[in-house]
Amino acid sequence: MKKTLIANWKENPKNEKMAIALFRAATKVRQLDNIQTIICPPFIYLEKIAGIAQSLHKKNHPLLGAQDVFWEDKGAYTGEVGPAMLKKLGVKYVIVGHSERRQWLNETDSMINKKIKAALDAGLHIILCVGESAVVRKKGIVASERFVKSQLVKDLKGISFDKKTSSQLMVAYEPIWAIGTGRSSTPKEAALMISYIKKTLTSHFAFRNFKVLYGGSVNNKNVDSYIQCNEIDGALVGGASLKAETWKAMVGKRT
Ligand code: PGA
């Protein structure tokens, strides 16, 4: 199975010209054969970038993801963007439940659950983010596992996965204390939690054929230590995906 590296640009870069340049740079690298990349720009750049992506006939070019999705396709929902709108643009993946949305926009597990259901129905692939805070982590590994399990159970409530929809799900384990702090989880710690997440998804939901990634301060210096772990199916990358050279060093052939 290929490893997946996802670029989460968050609210960056500050203009379309820079976004296009960053995307174009990502398409110019000779990607490692064993990885698939997904780039998630802000909504406002998606259409333009989708146009560029469609004009590429390269094998292994980056796929397109959005950073969020709403659960209704149309209506009186100011500011929202629905699954059908994203599909129409050529978006294949959506990040759902990122901790920054949970924290700054008070996104709840029940909202996340509705978003996942709507996006799956539309045929989008989900990148569900889960992960514990520093306060929970201080209580130990069992408390952290319990916290992550409770997020998974609530976020995926009522979703029954057959073989096809199972492959539409990816989970990113992103401990909040590791996001944007430079204090990444060790590959060993991340692998332990990822094994736990895989066990939970299989036993609780009977999911099969899904990927679980690590996210939190992944960069060009430490990425190999994660993707070389059997349990870790890839990485969700924030800050380090915003510098063309760093991203290229992460996804390109090693010299
Ligand atoms: P980071 O962000 O790589 O800057 O820590 C990861 C994320 O929030 O997805």
Short mmCIF file of C-alpha atoms and ligand atoms in Angstrom, two decimals:
data_model
loop_
_atom_site.label_atom_id
_atom_site.label_comp_id
_atom_site.label_asym_id
_atom_site.label_seq_id
_atom_site.Cartn_x
_atom_site.Cartn_y
_atom_site.Cartn_z
CA MET A 1 0.00 0.00 0.00
CA LYS A 2 1.32 3.46 -0.90
CA LYS A 3 2.01 5.91 1.92
CA THR A 4 0.00 9.13 1.82
CA LEU A 5 1.45 12.58 2.46
CA ILE A 6 -1.11 15.34 2.87
CA ALA A 7 -0.33 19.06 2.70
CA ASN A 8 -2.71 21.05 4.89
CA TRP A 9 -2.07 24.67 3.91
CA LYS A 10 -4.54 26.00 6.52
CA GLU A 11 -5.18 29.76 5.99
CA ASN A 12 -2.16 30.15 3.69
CA PRO A 13 -0.63 31.43 1.48
CA LYS A 14 -1.87 34.99 1.42
CA ASN A 15 -2.64 35.33 -2.30
CA GLU A 16 -3.55 33.26 -5.34
CA LYS A 17 -0.26 33.85 -7.11
CA MET A 18 1.65 32.33 -4.21
CA ALA A 19 -0.81 29.44 -4.00
CA ILE A 20 -0.37 28.65 -7.68
CA ALA A 21 3.41 28.84 -7.39
CA LEU A 22 3.37 26.50 -4.40
CA PHE A 23 1.14 24.01 -6.19
CA ARG A 24 3.16 24.15 -9.40
CA ALA A 25 6.36 23.52 -7.44
CA ALA A 26 4.74 20.45 -5.91
CA THR A 27 3.96 19.09 -9.37
CA LYS A 28 7.52 19.52 -10.58
CA VAL A 29 9.14 17.13 -8.17
CA ARG A 30 9.91 13.51 -9.11
CA GLN A 31 7.75 11.92 -6.46
CA LEU A 32 8.79 8.79 -4.59
CA ASP A 33 7.03 5.82 -6.20
CA ASN A 34 5.66 4.58 -2.92
CA ILE A 35 3.78 7.73 -1.98
CA GLN A 36 0.61 9.51 -3.01
CA THR A 37 0.28 13.19 -2.20
CA ILE A 38 -2.85 15.20 -1.48
CA ILE A 39 -2.82 18.99 -1.33
CA CYS A 40 -5.48 20.84 0.65
CA PRO A 41 -5.53 24.58 -0.16
CA PRO A 42 -8.07 27.07 1.25
CA PHE A 43 -11.47 26.98 -0.54
CA ILE A 44 -10.74 30.24 -2.34
CA TYR A 45 -7.84 28.74 -4.35
CA LEU A 46 -9.44 25.38 -5.10
CA GLU A 47 -10.99 26.20 -8.44
CA LYS A 48 -7.83 27.64 -9.93
CA ILE A 49 -5.67 24.84 -8.58
CA ALA A 50 -8.14 22.20 -9.75
CA GLY A 51 -7.83 23.65 -13.26
CA ILE A 52 -4.05 23.28 -13.12
CA ALA A 53 -4.32 19.77 -11.67
CA GLN A 54 -6.66 18.71 -14.47
CA SER A 55 -4.24 19.89 -17.10
CA LEU A 56 -1.52 17.62 -15.70
CA HIS A 57 -1.32 14.26 -17.29
CA LYS A 58 1.44 13.06 -15.03
CA LYS A 59 1.22 9.80 -13.21
CA ASN A 60 1.38 10.26 -9.46
CA HIS A 61 0.50 13.96 -9.47
CA PRO A 62 -0.95 15.50 -6.29
CA LEU A 63 -4.66 14.92 -5.65
CA LEU A 64 -6.85 17.70 -4.37
CA GLY A 65 -8.43 17.99 -0.95
CA ALA A 66 -10.46 20.61 0.92
CA GLN A 67 -9.91 21.58 4.55
CA ASP A 68 -13.55 21.31 5.55
CA VAL A 69 -17.02 20.55 4.20
CA PHE A 70 -20.57 21.35 5.28
CA TRP A 71 -23.30 18.72 5.60
CA GLU A 72 -25.88 20.35 3.30
CA ASP A 73 -25.48 20.75 -0.43
CA LYS A 74 -27.33 24.06 -0.67
CA GLY A 75 -29.53 26.44 1.26
CA ALA A 76 -29.49 29.24 3.79
CA TYR A 77 -26.16 28.37 5.44
CA THR A 78 -24.07 31.51 5.31
CA GLY A 79 -20.42 30.91 4.67
CA GLU A 80 -20.65 27.17 4.11
CA VAL A 81 -19.46 25.00 1.22
CA GLY A 82 -21.17 21.67 0.58
CA PRO A 83 -19.97 18.30 -0.71
CA ALA A 84 -21.55 18.65 -4.16
CA MET A 85 -19.80 22.00 -4.73
CA LEU A 86 -16.46 20.45 -3.86
CA LYS A 87 -17.03 17.35 -6.00
CA LYS A 88 -17.84 19.56 -8.96
CA LEU A 89 -14.46 21.25 -8.63
CA GLY A 90 -12.62 17.94 -8.80
CA VAL A 91 -11.93 17.70 -5.07
CA LYS A 92 -11.49 14.10 -3.95
CA TYR A 93 -10.65 14.41 -0.24
CA VAL A 94 -11.91 16.48 2.67
CA ILE A 95 -10.30 17.05 6.05
CA VAL A 96 -12.95 16.80 8.75
CA GLY A 97 -12.65 17.52 12.47
CA HIS A 98 -9.26 19.20 12.51
CA SER A 99 -8.42 20.20 16.09
CA GLU A 100 -8.15 23.85 15.05
CA ARG A 101 -11.79 23.79 13.93
CA ARG A 102 -12.79 21.95 17.09
CA GLN A 103 -10.95 24.58 19.15
CA TRP A 104 -11.55 27.90 17.36
CA LEU A 105 -14.97 27.22 15.82
CA ASN A 106 -16.39 24.98 18.52
CA GLU A 107 -16.94 22.20 16.04
CA THR A 108 -18.53 19.30 17.92
CA ASP A 109 -18.39 15.55 17.33
CA SER A 110 -22.02 15.58 16.22
CA MET A 111 -21.28 18.26 13.59
CA ILE A 112 -18.27 16.24 12.46
CA ASN A 113 -20.46 13.15 12.22
CA LYS A 114 -22.94 14.97 9.96
CA LYS A 115 -20.12 16.26 7.76
CA ILE A 116 -18.63 12.78 7.37
CA LYS A 117 -21.99 11.25 6.43
CA ALA A 118 -22.73 13.93 3.83
CA ALA A 119 -19.25 13.78 2.33
CA LEU A 120 -19.30 9.98 2.12
CA ASP A 121 -22.71 10.07 0.43
CA ALA A 122 -21.28 12.45 -2.15
CA GLY A 123 -18.42 10.01 -2.80
CA LEU A 124 -15.72 12.16 -1.19
CA HIS A 125 -12.88 10.59 0.76
CA ILE A 126 -12.56 11.59 4.41
CA ILE A 127 -9.48 12.56 6.38
CA LEU A 128 -10.82 12.49 9.93
CA CYS A 129 -8.55 14.18 12.48
CA VAL A 130 -8.48 12.98 16.07
CA GLY A 131 -6.00 13.49 18.90
CA GLU A 132 -5.67 14.34 22.54
CA SER A 133 -4.61 17.60 24.21
CA ALA A 134 -1.52 18.03 26.40
CA VAL A 135 -3.73 17.95 29.48
CA VAL A 136 -5.12 14.53 28.54
CA ARG A 137 -1.68 13.27 27.52
CA LYS A 138 -0.30 14.17 30.96
CA LYS A 139 -2.80 11.73 32.45
CA GLY A 140 -1.11 8.91 30.54
CA ILE A 141 -1.50 6.65 27.57
CA VAL A 142 -4.70 4.96 28.73
CA ALA A 143 -6.43 8.33 29.17
CA SER A 144 -5.22 9.37 25.70
CA GLU A 145 -6.50 6.16 24.13
CA ARG A 146 -9.84 6.60 25.85
CA PHE A 147 -10.10 10.17 24.57
CA VAL A 148 -9.28 9.23 20.98
CA LYS A 149 -11.66 6.26 21.08
CA SER A 150 -14.47 8.49 22.27
CA GLN A 151 -13.83 10.88 19.35
CA LEU A 152 -13.87 8.00 16.86
CA VAL A 153 -17.04 6.49 18.28
CA LYS A 154 -18.90 9.81 18.20
CA ASP A 155 -17.53 11.05 14.88
CA LEU A 156 -18.30 7.80 13.06
CA LYS A 157 -21.58 7.01 14.82
CA GLY A 158 -24.13 5.31 12.59
CA ILE A 159 -21.76 4.95 9.68
CA SER A 160 -21.63 1.43 8.41
CA PHE A 161 -18.77 0.74 6.14
CA ASP A 162 -18.76 -1.79 3.38
CA LYS A 163 -15.62 -2.60 1.48
CA LYS A 164 -15.94 0.39 -0.83
CA THR A 165 -16.77 3.05 1.71
CA SER A 166 -14.09 1.67 4.02
CA SER A 167 -11.50 2.73 1.48
CA GLN A 168 -13.05 6.24 1.59
CA LEU A 169 -11.88 6.70 5.17
CA MET A 170 -8.53 7.89 6.44
CA VAL A 171 -7.86 8.89 10.02
CA ALA A 172 -5.10 11.30 10.99
CA TYR A 173 -3.86 10.91 14.53
CA GLU A 174 -2.84 14.44 15.44
CA PRO A 175 -2.02 14.97 19.11
CA ILE A 176 -2.85 18.63 19.72
CA TRP A 177 0.34 19.18 21.70
CA ALA A 178 2.37 18.26 18.61
CA ILE A 179 0.63 20.53 16.09
CA GLY A 180 2.72 23.51 15.06
CA THR A 181 4.88 23.23 18.17
CA GLY A 182 7.96 21.49 16.78
CA ARG A 183 7.41 18.92 19.54
CA SER A 184 6.43 15.95 17.41
CA SER A 185 5.39 12.65 18.87
CA THR A 186 8.13 10.03 18.52
CA PRO A 187 7.47 7.54 15.71
CA LYS A 188 7.21 4.83 18.37
CA GLU A 189 4.56 6.71 20.37
CA ALA A 190 2.67 7.59 17.19
CA ALA A 191 2.80 3.98 15.97
CA LEU A 192 1.38 2.73 19.28
CA MET A 193 -1.60 5.08 19.10
CA ILE A 194 -2.12 4.33 15.41
CA SER A 195 -2.19 0.57 16.13
CA TYR A 196 -4.76 1.30 18.82
CA ILE A 197 -6.87 3.35 16.38
CA LYS A 198 -6.69 0.56 13.80
CA LYS A 199 -7.74 -2.03 16.36
CA THR A 200 -10.63 0.17 17.49
CA LEU A 201 -11.88 0.79 13.96
CA THR A 202 -11.73 -2.89 13.13
CA SER A 203 -13.30 -4.17 16.33
CA HIS A 204 -15.86 -1.43 16.93
CA PHE A 205 -16.92 -0.69 13.36
CA ALA A 206 -15.66 -3.71 11.41
CA PHE A 207 -13.80 -1.33 9.07
CA ARG A 208 -11.19 -2.75 6.79
CA ASN A 209 -8.88 -1.30 4.19
CA PHE A 210 -8.45 2.14 5.76
CA LYS A 211 -5.35 4.22 6.42
CA VAL A 212 -4.23 5.90 9.63
CA LEU A 213 -1.71 8.74 9.34
CA TYR A 214 0.30 10.74 11.84
CA GLY A 215 0.24 14.55 11.99
CA GLY A 216 1.99 17.10 14.20
CA SER A 217 5.29 18.87 13.41
CA VAL A 218 6.25 16.52 10.58
CA ASN A 219 8.97 17.99 8.37
CA ASN A 220 11.62 17.00 5.86
CA LYS A 221 14.00 15.92 8.63
CA ASN A 222 11.68 13.54 10.45
CA VAL A 223 9.20 12.38 7.76
CA ASP A 224 11.13 9.21 6.90
CA SER A 225 11.08 8.06 10.51
CA TYR A 226 7.26 8.05 10.34
CA ILE A 227 6.64 6.67 6.89
CA GLN A 228 9.16 3.89 7.42
CA CYS A 229 7.01 2.53 10.27
CA ASN A 230 4.73 -0.28 9.13
CA GLU A 231 1.83 0.92 11.27
CA ILE A 232 1.95 4.53 10.03
CA ASP A 233 0.33 4.91 6.61
CA GLY A 234 1.51 8.46 5.97
CA ALA A 235 1.55 11.97 7.41
CA LEU A 236 -0.59 15.09 7.54
CA VAL A 237 1.74 18.07 7.23
CA GLY A 238 0.94 21.68 8.06
CA GLY A 239 3.77 24.23 8.37
CA ALA A 240 6.37 22.22 6.45
CA SER A 241 4.08 21.93 3.42
CA LEU A 242 4.14 25.71 2.92
CA LYS A 243 7.73 25.93 1.77
CA ALA A 244 8.16 24.54 -1.73
CA GLU A 245 11.68 23.26 -1.08
CA THR A 246 10.75 21.53 2.15
CA TRP A 247 7.70 19.86 0.63
CA LYS A 248 9.70 18.76 -2.37
CA ALA A 249 12.34 17.29 -0.08
CA MET A 250 9.62 15.35 1.73
CA VAL A 251 7.84 13.88 -1.26
CA GLY A 252 10.62 13.73 -3.85
CA LYS A 253 13.16 11.04 -4.60
CA ARG A 254 15.93 11.02 -2.02
CA THR A 255 19.38 11.67 -3.49
P1 PGA B 1 1.94 21.04 11.63
O1 PGA B 1 0.36 20.91 11.42
O2 PGA B 1 2.60 20.10 10.64
O3 PGA B 1 2.25 22.49 11.33
O4 PGA B 1 2.24 20.65 13.03
C1 PGA B 1 -0.24 19.67 11.19
C2 PGA B 1 -1.74 19.84 11.09
O5 PGA B 1 -2.31 20.64 11.83
O6 PGA B 1 -2.39 19.20 10.27
#
